[in-house]
PDB file of C-alpha atoms in Angstrom:
ATOM      1  CA  MET A   1       0.118  33.683  19.584  1.00 42.00           C
ATOM      2  CA  ALA A   2       3.176  32.931  20.021  1.00 42.00           C
ATOM      3  CA  SER A   3       5.316  34.883  22.651  1.00 40.00           C
ATOM      4  CA  PHE A   4       8.122  37.188  21.842  1.00 41.00           C
ATOM      5  CA  PHE A   5      10.420  33.737  22.281  1.00 42.00           C
ATOM      6  CA  GLU A   6       9.073  31.775  20.676  1.00 45.00           C
ATOM      7  CA  VAL A   7       8.944  30.635  16.806  1.00 42.00           C
ATOM      8  CA  PRO A   8       5.855  30.310  15.312  1.00 45.00           C
ATOM      9  CA  GLU A   9       4.930  26.428  14.105  1.00 49.00           C
ATOM     10  CA  GLY A  10       4.915  27.332   9.990  1.00 48.00           C
ATOM     11  CA  VAL A  11       8.449  28.715  10.508  1.00 46.00           C
ATOM     12  CA  VAL A  12       9.928  25.709  12.044  1.00 51.00           C
ATOM     13  CA  LEU A  13       8.157  23.535   9.535  1.00 55.00           C
ATOM     14  CA  MET A  14       9.436  26.148   6.405  1.00 67.00           C
ATOM     15  CA  SER A  15      12.819  25.623   8.232  1.00 86.00           C
ATOM     16  CA  ILE A  16      13.120  22.235   8.261  1.00 89.00           C
ATOM     17  CA  HIS A  17      11.796  21.723   4.830  1.00 86.00           C
ATOM     18  CA  LYS A  18      13.904  24.165   3.447  1.00 89.00           C
ATOM     19  CA  SER A  19      17.210  22.330   5.584  1.00 90.00           C
ATOM     20  CA  MET A  20      16.095  19.212   3.989  1.00 92.00           C
ATOM     21  CA  LYS A  21      15.976  20.698  -0.055  1.00 92.00           C
ATOM     22  CA  ARG A  22      19.599  22.680   0.838  1.00 94.00           C
ATOM     23  CA  ALA A  23      20.719  19.190   1.778  1.00 94.00           C
ATOM     24  CA  ILE A  24      19.528  17.628  -1.290  1.00 95.00           C
ATOM     25  CA  GLU A  25      21.304  20.019  -3.585  1.00 96.00           C
ATOM     26  CA  HIS A  26      24.293  19.414  -1.890  1.00 96.00           C
ATOM     27  CA  PHE A  27      24.032  16.016  -2.345  1.00 96.00           C
ATOM     28  CA  ASN A  28      23.221  16.489  -6.186  1.00 97.00           C
ATOM     29  CA  SER A  29      26.503  18.726  -6.505  1.00 96.00           C
ATOM     30  CA  GLY A  30      28.479  15.940  -4.798  1.00 93.00           C
ATOM     31  CA  ASN A  31      29.129  18.142  -1.699  1.00 95.00           C
ATOM     32  CA  ILE A  32      28.652  15.377   0.850  1.00 94.00           C
ATOM     33  CA  SER A  33      30.395  17.003   3.967  1.00 94.00           C
ATOM     34  CA  ALA A  34      27.421  19.748   3.210  1.00 96.00           C
ATOM     35  CA  TYR A  35      24.846  17.412   2.499  1.00 96.00           C
ATOM     36  CA  LEU A  36      25.896  15.662   5.694  1.00 96.00           C
ATOM     37  CA  ASP A  37      25.876  19.490   7.836  1.00 95.00           C
ATOM     38  CA  ILE A  38      21.654  18.728   8.325  1.00 95.00           C
ATOM     39  CA  TYR A  39      22.972  16.247  10.989  1.00 96.00           C
ATOM     40  CA  ASP A  40      23.920  16.655  14.050  1.00 96.00           C
ATOM     41  CA  SER A  41      27.454  15.318  14.840  1.00 95.00           C
ATOM     42  CA  LYS A  42      25.687  12.694  17.692  1.00 96.00           C
ATOM     43  CA  CYS A  43      22.764  11.928  14.924  1.00 95.00           C
ATOM     44  CA  THR A  44      22.075   8.133  15.278  1.00 94.00           C
ATOM     45  CA  ILE A  45      20.935   6.974  12.067  1.00 93.00           C
ATOM     46  CA  HIS A  46      18.888   3.599  12.026  1.00 93.00           C
ATOM     47  CA  GLY A  47      18.508   1.414   8.591  1.00 88.00           C
ATOM     48  CA  VAL A  48      22.166   1.701   7.774  1.00 80.00           C
ATOM     49  CA  PRO A  49      23.742  -1.294   5.233  1.00 77.00           C
ATOM     50  CA  PRO A  50      25.051  -3.984   6.709  1.00 73.00           C
ATOM     51  CA  GLY A  51      28.649  -3.930   7.946  1.00 74.00           C
ATOM     52  CA  SER A  52      27.866   0.523   8.513  1.00 78.00           C
ATOM     53  CA  SER A  53      27.825   1.975  12.088  1.00 84.00           C
ATOM     54  CA  CYS A  54      24.773   4.328  12.441  1.00 86.00           C
ATOM     55  CA  ASP A  55      27.024   7.366  13.686  1.00 91.00           C
ATOM     56  CA  MET A  56      28.159  10.432  11.399  1.00 92.00           C
ATOM     57  CA  GLU A  57      31.306   8.830  10.498  1.00 91.00           C
ATOM     58  CA  GLY A  58      29.567   5.475   9.577  1.00 90.00           C
ATOM     59  CA  ALA A  59      26.775   8.005   7.254  1.00 91.00           C
ATOM     60  CA  ARG A  60      30.363   9.588   5.897  1.00 92.00           C
ATOM     61  CA  GLN A  61      31.622   6.575   4.980  1.00 91.00           C
ATOM     62  CA  PHE A  62      28.667   5.349   3.071  1.00 90.00           C
ATOM     63  CA  TYR A  63      28.061   8.470   1.117  1.00 92.00           C
ATOM     64  CA  ASP A  64      31.724   8.839   0.457  1.00 93.00           C
ATOM     65  CA  GLY A  65      30.862   5.476  -0.737  1.00 92.00           C
ATOM     66  CA  LEU A  66      27.575   6.006  -2.739  1.00 94.00           C
ATOM     67  CA  ILE A  67      29.158   9.082  -4.583  1.00 95.00           C
ATOM     68  CA  ALA A  68      32.509   6.765  -5.519  1.00 96.00           C
ATOM     69  CA  ALA A  69      30.146   4.311  -6.980  1.00 97.00           C
ATOM     70  CA  PHE A  70      27.686   6.203  -8.505  1.00 98.00           C
ATOM     71  CA  PRO A  71      29.204   9.696  -9.519  1.00 97.00           C
ATOM     72  CA  GLY A  72      26.942  12.487 -10.007  1.00 96.00           C
ATOM     73  CA  ALA A  73      24.154  10.835  -8.556  1.00 97.00           C
ATOM     74  CA  HIS A  74      20.983  12.230  -8.272  1.00 98.00           C
ATOM     75  CA  LEU A  75      18.207  12.610  -5.247  1.00 97.00           C
ATOM     76  CA  THR A  76      14.403  13.739  -5.510  1.00 97.00           C
ATOM     77  CA  LEU A  77      12.631  14.703  -2.839  1.00 95.00           C
ATOM     78  CA  GLU A  78       9.023  13.290  -4.277  1.00 96.00           C
ATOM     79  CA  ASP A  79       7.153  13.710  -0.791  1.00 94.00           C
ATOM     80  CA  VAL A  80       7.721  15.875   2.121  1.00 93.00           C
ATOM     81  CA  LEU A  81       5.930  16.000   5.166  1.00 93.00           C
ATOM     82  CA  VAL A  82       6.568  18.265   8.588  1.00 92.00           C
ATOM     83  CA  ASP A  83       4.765  17.697  11.861  1.00 91.00           C
ATOM     84  CA  GLY A  84       6.469  19.552  14.951  1.00 89.00           C
ATOM     85  CA  GLU A  85      10.221  18.341  15.022  1.00 92.00           C
ATOM     86  CA  LYS A  86       9.469  15.433  12.677  1.00 95.00           C
ATOM     87  CA  ALA A  87      10.022  15.333   8.839  1.00 95.00           C
ATOM     88  CA  ALA A  88       9.287  12.594   6.471  1.00 96.00           C
ATOM     89  CA  CYS A  89      10.454  11.981   3.262  1.00 96.00           C
ATOM     90  CA  ARG A  90       9.729   9.871  -0.080  1.00 97.00           C
ATOM     91  CA  TYR A  91      12.731   9.922  -2.746  1.00 97.00           C
ATOM     92  CA  THR A  92      14.091   8.705  -5.446  1.00 98.00           C
ATOM     93  CA  PHE A  93      17.735   7.896  -6.174  1.00 98.00           C
ATOM     94  CA  ARG A  94      19.152   7.857  -9.585  1.00 98.00           C
ATOM     95  CA  GLY A  95      22.463   6.949 -10.777  1.00 98.00           C
ATOM     96  CA  THR A  96      24.656   5.428 -12.736  1.00 98.00           C
ATOM     97  CA  HIS A  97      27.444   2.186 -11.410  1.00 98.00           C
ATOM     98  CA  LYS A  98      30.941   3.330 -12.348  1.00 98.00           C
ATOM     99  CA  GLY A  99      32.299   2.527  -8.795  1.00 98.00           C
ATOM    100  CA  ASP A 100      32.743   0.021  -6.521  1.00 96.00           C
ATOM    101  CA  PHE A 101      29.531  -0.654  -4.673  1.00 93.00           C
ATOM    102  CA  MET A 102      29.025  -2.963  -1.872  1.00 89.00           C
ATOM    103  CA  GLY A 103      31.663  -5.248  -3.096  1.00 90.00           C
ATOM    104  CA  LEU A 104      30.011  -5.212  -6.970  1.00 94.00           C
ATOM    105  CA  SER A 105      32.932  -4.064  -9.448  1.00 97.00           C
ATOM    106  CA  PRO A 106      30.992  -1.060 -11.764  1.00 98.00           C
ATOM    107  CA  THR A 107      28.384  -2.257 -14.404  1.00 98.00           C
ATOM    108  CA  GLY A 108      27.916   0.746 -16.327  1.00 98.00           C
ATOM    109  CA  LYS A 109      24.112   0.351 -15.494  1.00 98.00           C
ATOM    110  CA  MET A 110      21.831   2.669 -14.561  1.00 98.00           C
ATOM    111  CA  VAL A 111      19.720   2.729 -11.743  1.00 98.00           C
ATOM    112  CA  THR A 112      16.773   4.129  -9.904  1.00 98.00           C
ATOM    113  CA  MET A 113      16.060   2.979  -6.219  1.00 98.00           C
ATOM    114  CA  THR A 114      13.197   5.067  -4.044  1.00 98.00           C
ATOM    115  CA  GLY A 115      13.286   5.035  -0.247  1.00 97.00           C
ATOM    116  CA  MET A 116      11.446   6.828   2.831  1.00 98.00           C
ATOM    117  CA  THR A 117      13.307   8.179   5.707  1.00 97.00           C
ATOM    118  CA  ILE A 118      12.560  10.256   8.828  1.00 98.00           C
ATOM    119  CA  LEU A 119      14.169  12.644  10.438  1.00 96.00           C
ATOM    120  CA  HIS A 120      13.516  13.898  14.056  1.00 97.00           C
ATOM    121  CA  PHE A 121      14.857  17.506  14.324  1.00 95.00           C
ATOM    122  CA  SER A 122      16.543  19.410  16.877  1.00 93.00           C
ATOM    123  CA  GLY A 123      16.181  23.309  16.269  1.00 86.00           C
ATOM    124  CA  ALA A 124      17.974  23.190  12.361  1.00 85.00           C
ATOM    125  CA  LYS A 125      19.915  19.635  13.055  1.00 93.00           C
ATOM    126  CA  CYS A 126      18.615  16.181  12.475  1.00 96.00           C
ATOM    127  CA  ILE A 127      19.177  13.883  15.954  1.00 97.00           C
ATOM    128  CA  GLU A 128      17.824  10.720  14.688  1.00 97.00           C
ATOM    129  CA  ARG A 129      16.918   9.061  11.036  1.00 96.00           C
ATOM    130  CA  TRP A 130      15.440   5.590  10.170  1.00 96.00           C
ATOM    131  CA  ASN A 131      15.596   5.005   6.859  1.00 95.00           C
ATOM    132  CA  GLU A 132      14.071   2.510   4.604  1.00 96.00           C
ATOM    133  CA  ALA A 133      15.757   1.938   1.000  1.00 95.00           C
ATOM    134  CA  ASP A 134      14.889  -0.591  -1.958  1.00 96.00           C
ATOM    135  CA  ILE A 135      18.372  -2.274  -1.701  1.00 92.00           C
ATOM    136  CA  MET A 136      16.923  -5.499  -2.967  1.00 94.00           C
ATOM    137  CA  GLY A 137      15.527  -3.712  -6.512  1.00 96.00           C
ATOM    138  CA  LEU A 138      19.071  -1.823  -6.450  1.00 96.00           C
ATOM    139  CA  MET A 139      20.485  -5.032  -6.438  1.00 95.00           C
ATOM    140  CA  GLN A 140      18.818  -6.530  -9.156  1.00 96.00           C
ATOM    141  CA  GLN A 141      19.396  -3.682 -11.415  1.00 97.00           C
ATOM    142  CA  LEU A 142      23.260  -4.511 -10.893  1.00 96.00           C
ATOM    143  CA  GLY A 143      22.643  -7.750 -11.692  1.00 95.00           C
ATOM    144  CA  ALA A 144      23.986  -9.110  -8.061  1.00 93.00           C
ATOM    145  CA  VAL A 145      20.378 -10.457  -7.132  1.00 90.00           C
ATOM    146  CA  PRO A 146      18.066 -12.294  -9.805  1.00 89.00           C
ATOM    147  CA  ALA A 147      15.076 -10.344 -10.158  1.00 81.00           C
ATOM    148  CA  ALA A 148      11.977 -12.761  -8.883  1.00 76.00           C
ATOM    149  CA  SER A 149       9.893 -14.206 -11.667  1.00 73.00           C
ATOM    150  CA  GLY A 150       6.803 -12.029 -12.652  1.00 65.00           C
ATOM    151  CA  ALA A 151       8.438  -9.361 -10.790  1.00 60.00           C
ATOM    152  CA  THR A 152       7.458  -5.946 -12.539  1.00 62.00           C
ATOM    153  CA  ARG A 153       8.736  -2.623 -10.910  1.00 60.00           C
ATOM    154  CA  GLY A 154       6.931   0.802 -10.541  1.00 58.00           C
TER     155      GLY A 154
END
Protein backbone atom coordinates (compact mmCIF):
# COMPACT_ATOMS: atom_id res chain seq x y z
CA MET A 1 0.00 0.00 0.00
CA ALA A 2 1.34 3.44 -0.94
CA SER A 3 1.99 5.95 1.81
CA PHE A 4 0.76 9.54 1.62
CA PHE A 5 3.96 10.70 -0.11
CA GLU A 6 4.43 7.77 -2.51
CA VAL A 7 3.01 7.73 -6.00
CA PRO A 8 1.41 4.39 -6.84
CA GLU A 9 3.45 2.53 -9.47
CA GLY A 10 0.58 2.44 -11.96
CA VAL A 11 0.35 6.24 -11.88
CA VAL A 12 4.06 6.57 -12.72
CA LEU A 13 3.75 4.06 -15.57
CA MET A 14 0.76 5.87 -17.05
CA SER A 15 2.52 9.24 -16.67
CA ILE A 16 5.58 8.04 -18.61
CA HIS A 17 3.39 6.48 -21.32
CA LYS A 18 1.31 9.67 -21.64
CA SER A 19 4.46 11.83 -21.75
CA MET A 20 5.84 9.72 -24.60
CA LYS A 21 2.57 9.89 -26.55
CA ARG A 22 2.42 13.67 -26.05
CA ALA A 23 6.04 14.03 -27.24
CA ILE A 24 5.23 12.06 -30.41
CA GLU A 25 2.20 14.28 -31.04
CA HIS A 26 4.51 17.31 -30.85
CA PHE A 27 6.99 15.68 -33.25
CA ASN A 28 4.19 14.90 -35.71
CA SER A 29 3.03 18.52 -35.60
CA GLY A 30 6.60 19.70 -36.34
CA ASN A 31 7.05 21.30 -32.90
CA ILE A 32 10.55 20.03 -32.09
CA SER A 33 10.96 22.30 -29.05
CA ALA A 34 7.87 20.77 -27.44
CA TYR A 35 8.96 17.27 -28.56
CA LEU A 36 12.32 17.71 -26.81
CA ASP A 37 10.63 18.92 -23.62
CA ILE A 38 10.34 15.28 -22.48
CA TYR A 39 14.14 15.28 -22.02
CA ASP A 40 16.04 16.67 -19.06
CA SER A 41 18.46 19.45 -20.08
CA LYS A 42 21.38 17.18 -19.12
CA CYS A 43 20.04 14.07 -20.87
CA THR A 44 22.63 11.81 -22.52
CA ILE A 45 21.57 10.22 -25.80
CA HIS A 46 23.35 7.10 -27.06
CA GLY A 47 23.13 5.95 -30.67
CA VAL A 48 23.32 9.36 -32.30
CA PRO A 49 24.39 9.68 -35.95
CA PRO A 50 28.12 10.20 -36.63
CA GLY A 51 29.16 13.79 -36.10
CA SER A 52 26.33 14.51 -33.65
CA SER A 53 26.89 15.24 -29.99
CA CYS A 54 25.07 13.09 -27.44
CA ASP A 55 23.67 16.05 -25.48
CA MET A 56 20.48 18.06 -25.89
CA GLU A 57 22.09 20.61 -28.22
CA GLY A 58 23.11 17.76 -30.53
CA ALA A 59 19.61 16.29 -30.31
CA ARG A 60 18.05 19.66 -31.18
CA GLN A 61 20.36 20.07 -34.19
CA PHE A 62 19.62 16.53 -35.40
CA TYR A 63 15.84 16.84 -35.08
CA ASP A 64 15.76 20.32 -36.63
CA GLY A 65 17.72 18.88 -39.58
CA LEU A 66 15.46 15.83 -39.75
CA ILE A 67 12.31 17.96 -39.94
CA ALA A 68 13.94 20.25 -42.53
CA ALA A 69 14.86 17.19 -44.65
CA PHE A 70 11.54 15.41 -44.11
CA PRO A 71 8.90 18.13 -43.58
CA GLY A 72 5.65 16.65 -42.35
CA ALA A 73 7.42 13.47 -41.18
CA HIS A 74 5.37 11.17 -38.98
CA LEU A 75 6.42 8.97 -36.05
CA THR A 76 4.24 6.08 -34.90
CA LEU A 77 4.75 4.36 -31.56
CA GLU A 78 4.18 0.71 -32.41
CA ASP A 79 4.83 -0.71 -28.92
CA VAL A 80 5.57 0.89 -25.56
CA LEU A 81 6.65 -1.07 -22.50
CA VAL A 82 7.20 0.70 -19.18
CA ASP A 83 8.94 -0.87 -16.19
CA GLY A 84 9.65 1.40 -13.26
CA GLU A 85 11.64 4.40 -14.51
CA LYS A 86 12.48 2.87 -17.90
CA ALA A 87 10.45 2.71 -21.06
CA ALA A 88 11.15 0.79 -24.26
CA CYS A 89 9.42 1.53 -27.50
CA ARG A 90 9.40 0.35 -31.07
CA TYR A 91 8.66 3.09 -33.57
CA THR A 92 8.20 3.74 -37.28
CA PHE A 93 9.33 6.95 -39.00
CA ARG A 94 7.74 7.91 -42.32
CA GLY A 95 8.50 10.90 -44.48
CA THR A 96 9.33 12.29 -47.90
CA HIS A 97 12.91 13.40 -48.51
CA LYS A 98 12.54 17.08 -49.52
CA GLY A 99 15.68 18.65 -48.01
CA ASP A 100 19.37 17.92 -47.44
CA PHE A 101 19.93 15.03 -45.03
CA MET A 102 23.28 13.70 -43.88
CA GLY A 103 24.95 15.05 -47.01
CA LEU A 104 22.24 13.83 -49.41
CA SER A 105 20.40 16.22 -51.68
CA PRO A 106 16.60 15.85 -51.75
CA THR A 107 15.38 12.81 -53.67
CA GLY A 108 11.61 13.23 -53.30
CA LYS A 109 11.44 9.60 -52.17
CA MET A 110 9.01 8.45 -49.50
CA VAL A 111 10.83 6.44 -46.83
CA THR A 112 9.99 4.26 -43.86
CA MET A 113 12.48 3.61 -41.07
CA THR A 114 11.99 1.48 -37.99
CA GLY A 115 13.78 1.73 -34.69
CA MET A 116 13.76 0.95 -31.01
CA THR A 117 14.65 3.12 -28.08
CA ILE A 118 15.01 2.76 -24.32
CA LEU A 119 14.46 5.80 -22.13
CA HIS A 120 15.42 6.21 -18.48
CA PHE A 121 13.22 8.66 -16.60
CA SER A 122 13.69 10.56 -13.39
CA GLY A 123 10.32 11.99 -12.50
CA ALA A 124 8.71 13.32 -15.65
CA LYS A 125 11.96 13.83 -17.61
CA CYS A 126 14.11 11.44 -19.62
CA ILE A 127 17.67 11.55 -18.28
CA GLU A 128 19.23 8.99 -20.64
CA ARG A 129 18.24 7.44 -23.96
CA TRP A 130 19.59 4.55 -26.03
CA ASN A 131 18.48 4.48 -29.66
CA GLU A 132 18.85 1.98 -32.49
CA ALA A 133 17.40 2.90 -35.88
CA ASP A 134 17.66 1.27 -39.29
CA ILE A 135 19.79 4.04 -40.81
CA MET A 136 21.23 1.59 -43.38
CA GLY A 137 17.73 0.77 -44.61
CA LEU A 138 16.92 4.48 -44.79
CA MET A 139 20.07 5.18 -46.82
CA GLN A 140 19.21 2.29 -49.15
CA GLN A 141 15.74 3.73 -49.70
CA LEU A 142 17.30 7.11 -50.52
CA GLY A 143 19.67 5.46 -53.01
CA ALA A 144 22.81 6.46 -51.08
CA VAL A 145 23.77 2.83 -50.38
CA PRO A 146 23.03 -0.11 -52.69
CA ALA A 147 20.65 -2.70 -51.29
CA ALA A 148 22.16 -6.12 -50.68
CA SER A 149 21.15 -8.54 -53.44
CA GLY A 150 18.20 -10.67 -52.44
CA ALA A 151 17.46 -8.39 -49.49
CA THR A 152 13.85 -7.74 -48.59
CA ARG A 153 12.33 -5.26 -46.20
CA GLY A 154 9.66 -6.28 -43.81
